[in-house]
PDB file of C-alpha atoms in Angstrom:
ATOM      1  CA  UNK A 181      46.456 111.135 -25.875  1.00  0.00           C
ATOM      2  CA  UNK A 182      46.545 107.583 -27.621  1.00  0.00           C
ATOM      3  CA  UNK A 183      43.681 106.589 -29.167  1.00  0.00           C
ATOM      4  CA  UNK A 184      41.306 103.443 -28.241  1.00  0.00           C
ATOM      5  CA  UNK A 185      39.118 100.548 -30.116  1.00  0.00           C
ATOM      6  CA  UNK A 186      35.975 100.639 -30.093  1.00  0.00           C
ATOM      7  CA  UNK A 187      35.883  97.991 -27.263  1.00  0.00           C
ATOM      8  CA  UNK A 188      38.128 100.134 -25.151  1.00  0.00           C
ATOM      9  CA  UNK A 189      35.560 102.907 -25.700  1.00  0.00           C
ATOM     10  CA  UNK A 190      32.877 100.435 -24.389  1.00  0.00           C
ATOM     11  CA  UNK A 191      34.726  99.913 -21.490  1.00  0.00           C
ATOM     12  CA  UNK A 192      35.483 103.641 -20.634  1.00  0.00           C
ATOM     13  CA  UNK A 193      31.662 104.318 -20.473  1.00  0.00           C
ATOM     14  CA  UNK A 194      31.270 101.962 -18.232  1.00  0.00           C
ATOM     15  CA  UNK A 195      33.464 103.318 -15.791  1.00  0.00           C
ATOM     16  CA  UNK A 196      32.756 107.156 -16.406  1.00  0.00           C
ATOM     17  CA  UNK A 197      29.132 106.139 -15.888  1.00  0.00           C
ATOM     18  CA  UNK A 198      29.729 103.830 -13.174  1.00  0.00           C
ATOM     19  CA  UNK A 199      32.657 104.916 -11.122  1.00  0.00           C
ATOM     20  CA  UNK A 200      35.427 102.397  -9.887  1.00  0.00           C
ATOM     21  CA  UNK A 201      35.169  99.084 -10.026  1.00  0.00           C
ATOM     22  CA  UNK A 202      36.457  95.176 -10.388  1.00  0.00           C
ATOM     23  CA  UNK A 203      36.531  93.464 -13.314  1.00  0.00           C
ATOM     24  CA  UNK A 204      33.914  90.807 -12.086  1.00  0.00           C
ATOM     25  CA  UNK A 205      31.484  94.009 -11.479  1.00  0.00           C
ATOM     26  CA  UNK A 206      32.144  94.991 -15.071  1.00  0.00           C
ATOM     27  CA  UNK A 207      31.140  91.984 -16.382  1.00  0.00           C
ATOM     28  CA  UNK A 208      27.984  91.841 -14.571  1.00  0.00           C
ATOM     29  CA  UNK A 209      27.110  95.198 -16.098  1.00  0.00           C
ATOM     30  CA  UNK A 210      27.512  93.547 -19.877  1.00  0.00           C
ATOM     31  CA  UNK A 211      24.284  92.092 -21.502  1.00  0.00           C
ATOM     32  CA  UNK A 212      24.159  89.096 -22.359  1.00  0.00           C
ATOM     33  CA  UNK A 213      25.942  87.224 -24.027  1.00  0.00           C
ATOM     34  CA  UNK A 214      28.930  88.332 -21.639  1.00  0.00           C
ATOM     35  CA  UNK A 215      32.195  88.609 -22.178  1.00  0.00           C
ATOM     36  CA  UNK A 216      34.660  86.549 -20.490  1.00  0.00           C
ATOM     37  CA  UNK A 217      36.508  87.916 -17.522  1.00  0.00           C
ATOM     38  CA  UNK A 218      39.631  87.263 -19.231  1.00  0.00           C
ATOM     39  CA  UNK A 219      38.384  89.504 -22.322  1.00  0.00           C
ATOM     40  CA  UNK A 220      37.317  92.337 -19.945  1.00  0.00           C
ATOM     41  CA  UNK A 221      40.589  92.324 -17.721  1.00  0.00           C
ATOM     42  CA  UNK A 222      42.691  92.046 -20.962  1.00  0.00           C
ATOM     43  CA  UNK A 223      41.133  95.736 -22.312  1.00  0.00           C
ATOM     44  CA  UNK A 224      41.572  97.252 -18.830  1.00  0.00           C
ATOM     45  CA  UNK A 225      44.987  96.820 -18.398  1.00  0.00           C
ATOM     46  CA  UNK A 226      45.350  97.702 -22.213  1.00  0.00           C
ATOM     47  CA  UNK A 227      43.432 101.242 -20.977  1.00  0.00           C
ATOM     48  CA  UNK A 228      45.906 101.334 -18.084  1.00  0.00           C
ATOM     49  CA  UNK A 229      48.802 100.905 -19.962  1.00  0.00           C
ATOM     50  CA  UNK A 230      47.474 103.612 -22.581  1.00  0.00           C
ATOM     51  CA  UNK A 231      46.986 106.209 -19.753  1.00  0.00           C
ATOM     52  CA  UNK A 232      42.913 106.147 -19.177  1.00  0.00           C
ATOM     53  CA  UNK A 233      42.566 103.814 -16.749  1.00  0.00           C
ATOM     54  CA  UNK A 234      44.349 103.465 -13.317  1.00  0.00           C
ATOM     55  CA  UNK A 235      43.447 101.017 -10.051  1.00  0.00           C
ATOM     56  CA  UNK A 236      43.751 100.838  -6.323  1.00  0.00           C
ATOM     57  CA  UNK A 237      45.190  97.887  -4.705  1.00  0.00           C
ATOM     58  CA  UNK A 238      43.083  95.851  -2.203  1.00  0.00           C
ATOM     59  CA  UNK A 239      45.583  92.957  -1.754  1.00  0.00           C
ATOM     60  CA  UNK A 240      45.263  90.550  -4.308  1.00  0.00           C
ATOM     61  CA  UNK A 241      42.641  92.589  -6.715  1.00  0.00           C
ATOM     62  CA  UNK A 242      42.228  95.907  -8.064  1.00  0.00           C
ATOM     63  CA  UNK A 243      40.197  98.152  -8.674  1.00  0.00           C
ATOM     64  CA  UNK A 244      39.992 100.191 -10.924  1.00  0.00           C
ATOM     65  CA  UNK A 245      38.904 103.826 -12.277  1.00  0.00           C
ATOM     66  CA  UNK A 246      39.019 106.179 -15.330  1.00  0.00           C
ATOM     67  CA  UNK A 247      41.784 108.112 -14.690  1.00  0.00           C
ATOM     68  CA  UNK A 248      40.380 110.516 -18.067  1.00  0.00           C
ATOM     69  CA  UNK A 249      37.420 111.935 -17.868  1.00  0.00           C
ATOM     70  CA  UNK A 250      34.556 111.603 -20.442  1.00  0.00           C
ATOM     71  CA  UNK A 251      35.066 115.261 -21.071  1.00  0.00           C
ATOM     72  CA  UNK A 252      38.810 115.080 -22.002  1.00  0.00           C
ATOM     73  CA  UNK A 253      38.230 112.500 -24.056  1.00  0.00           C
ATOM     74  CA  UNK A 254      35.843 114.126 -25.584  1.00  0.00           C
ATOM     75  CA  UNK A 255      37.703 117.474 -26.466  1.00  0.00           C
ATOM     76  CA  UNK A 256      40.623 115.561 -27.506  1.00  0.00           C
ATOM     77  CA  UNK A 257      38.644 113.341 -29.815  1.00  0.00           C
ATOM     78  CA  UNK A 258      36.903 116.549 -31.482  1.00  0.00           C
ATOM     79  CA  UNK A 259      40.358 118.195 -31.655  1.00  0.00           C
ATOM     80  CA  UNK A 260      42.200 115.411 -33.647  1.00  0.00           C
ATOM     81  CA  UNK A 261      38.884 115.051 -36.259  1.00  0.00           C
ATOM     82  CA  UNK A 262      39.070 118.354 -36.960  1.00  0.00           C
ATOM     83  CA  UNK A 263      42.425 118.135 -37.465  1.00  0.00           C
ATOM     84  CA  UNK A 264      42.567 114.948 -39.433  1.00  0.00           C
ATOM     85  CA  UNK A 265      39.441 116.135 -41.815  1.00  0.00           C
ATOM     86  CA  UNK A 266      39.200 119.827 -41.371  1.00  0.00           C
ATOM     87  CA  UNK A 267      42.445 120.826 -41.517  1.00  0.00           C
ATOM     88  CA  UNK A 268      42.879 121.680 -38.388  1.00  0.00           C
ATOM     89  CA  UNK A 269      39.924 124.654 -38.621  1.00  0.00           C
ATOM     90  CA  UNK A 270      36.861 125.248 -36.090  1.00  0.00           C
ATOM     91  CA  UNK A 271      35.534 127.211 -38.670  1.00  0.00           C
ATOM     92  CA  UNK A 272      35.558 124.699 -41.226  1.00  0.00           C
ATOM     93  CA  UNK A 273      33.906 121.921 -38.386  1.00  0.00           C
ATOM     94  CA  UNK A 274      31.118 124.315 -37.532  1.00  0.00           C
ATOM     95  CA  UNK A 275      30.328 125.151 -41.416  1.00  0.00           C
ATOM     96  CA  UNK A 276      29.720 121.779 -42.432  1.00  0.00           C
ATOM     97  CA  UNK A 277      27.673 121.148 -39.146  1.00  0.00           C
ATOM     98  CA  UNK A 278      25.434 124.834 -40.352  1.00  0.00           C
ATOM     99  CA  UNK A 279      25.268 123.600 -43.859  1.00  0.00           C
ATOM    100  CA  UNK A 280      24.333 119.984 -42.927  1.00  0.00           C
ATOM    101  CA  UNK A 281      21.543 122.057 -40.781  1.00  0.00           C
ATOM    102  CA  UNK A 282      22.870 119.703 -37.712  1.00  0.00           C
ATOM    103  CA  UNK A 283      23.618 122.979 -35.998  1.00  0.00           C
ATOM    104  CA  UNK A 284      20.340 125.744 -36.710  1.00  0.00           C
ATOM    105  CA  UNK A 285      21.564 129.696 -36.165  1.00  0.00           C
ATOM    106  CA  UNK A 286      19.488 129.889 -33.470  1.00  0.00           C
ATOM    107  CA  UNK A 287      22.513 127.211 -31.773  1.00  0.00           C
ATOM    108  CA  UNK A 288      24.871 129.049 -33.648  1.00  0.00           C
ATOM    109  CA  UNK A 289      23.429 132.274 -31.654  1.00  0.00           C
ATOM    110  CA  UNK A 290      23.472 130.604 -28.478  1.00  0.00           C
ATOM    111  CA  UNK A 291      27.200 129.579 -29.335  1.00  0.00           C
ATOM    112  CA  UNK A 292      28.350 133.158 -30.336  1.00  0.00           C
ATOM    113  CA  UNK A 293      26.790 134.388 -26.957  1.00  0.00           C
ATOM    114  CA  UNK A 294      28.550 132.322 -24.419  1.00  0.00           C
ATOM    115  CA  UNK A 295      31.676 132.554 -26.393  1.00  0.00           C
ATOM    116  CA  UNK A 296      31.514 136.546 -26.025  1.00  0.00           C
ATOM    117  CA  UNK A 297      30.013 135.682 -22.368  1.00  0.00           C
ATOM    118  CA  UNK A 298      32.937 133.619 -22.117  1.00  0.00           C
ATOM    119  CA  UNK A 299      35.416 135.606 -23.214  1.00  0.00           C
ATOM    120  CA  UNK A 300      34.147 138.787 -20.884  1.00  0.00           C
ATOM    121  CA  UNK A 301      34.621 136.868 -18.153  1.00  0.00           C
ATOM    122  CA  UNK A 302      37.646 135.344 -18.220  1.00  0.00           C
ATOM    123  CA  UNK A 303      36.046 131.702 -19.218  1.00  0.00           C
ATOM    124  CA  UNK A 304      37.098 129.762 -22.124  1.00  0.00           C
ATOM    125  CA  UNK A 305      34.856 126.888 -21.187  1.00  0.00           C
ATOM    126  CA  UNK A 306      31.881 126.531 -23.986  1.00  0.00           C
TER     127      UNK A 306
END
C-alpha cells in the first residue's frame, strides 16, 4: 500500500466518515476558507490512481468512494512504523508505549486477554 500526504489523508476521512460522494459535496464539507474544486478533484483522482479511492459513473460525473477502509489503513500504517522505527518488532512498539505509560498494565492486561481469547478461538482480530 502506497503511502499518502497529509492532504490525501484529509480527504480519506472525509469519505470513510461520510460515504460516497461528488467532489462539489466534498467541498461543501471543508471549512472555510474552502478549497477550490479543482484542488479537491486533483487529490481524488491522485487517491484513485494510488489504489484508495474508486468512483461510479453517473454520465458525465462521478462519484466516488474509499475503496480502503479506515481500518486497513490503519493496520498498514502501524505495520510500516514499526517497521521503519522498531525494527520491525511488536514487542519493541508496545515497550516504548508501557514505558512512556501511554499504555497502563491494566491495558496491557486487557491486551494479553483477548489475544489468548483470540487465539482460543480461532480469532486473530485484536
Amino acid at each position: 500500500m502506497e503511502k499518502i500526504t497529509k492532504k490525501e489523508e484529509e480527504v480519506m476521512n472525509i469519505f470513510w466518515e461520510h460515504g460516497p460522494m461528488f467532489v462539489r459535496d466534498m467541498v461543501e464539507l471543508y471549512p472555510e476558507p474552502k478549497p477550490h474544486f479543482n484542488t479537491i478533484s486533483t487529490i481524488v483522482r491522485g487517491l484513485e490512481a494510488k489504489g484508495f479511492v474508486d468512483h461510479k459513473s453517473y454520465g458525465p460525473t462521478y462519484q466516488y468512494f474509499a475503496a480502503v477502509s479506515r481500518n486497513d489503513y490503519g493496520r498498514q500504517s502501524l505495520k510500516s512504523i514499526i517497521s521503519r522505527y522498531f525494527q520491525n518488532s511488536y514487542k519493541q512498539a508496545v515497550s516504548a508505549l508501557v514505558g512512556d505509560d501511554d499504555l497502563s498494565v491494566d491495558e496491557l492486561k486487557k491486551l494479553i486477554n483477548q489475544i489468548e481469547e483470540g487465539s482460543d478461538n480461532g480469532n486473530d482480530n485484536l
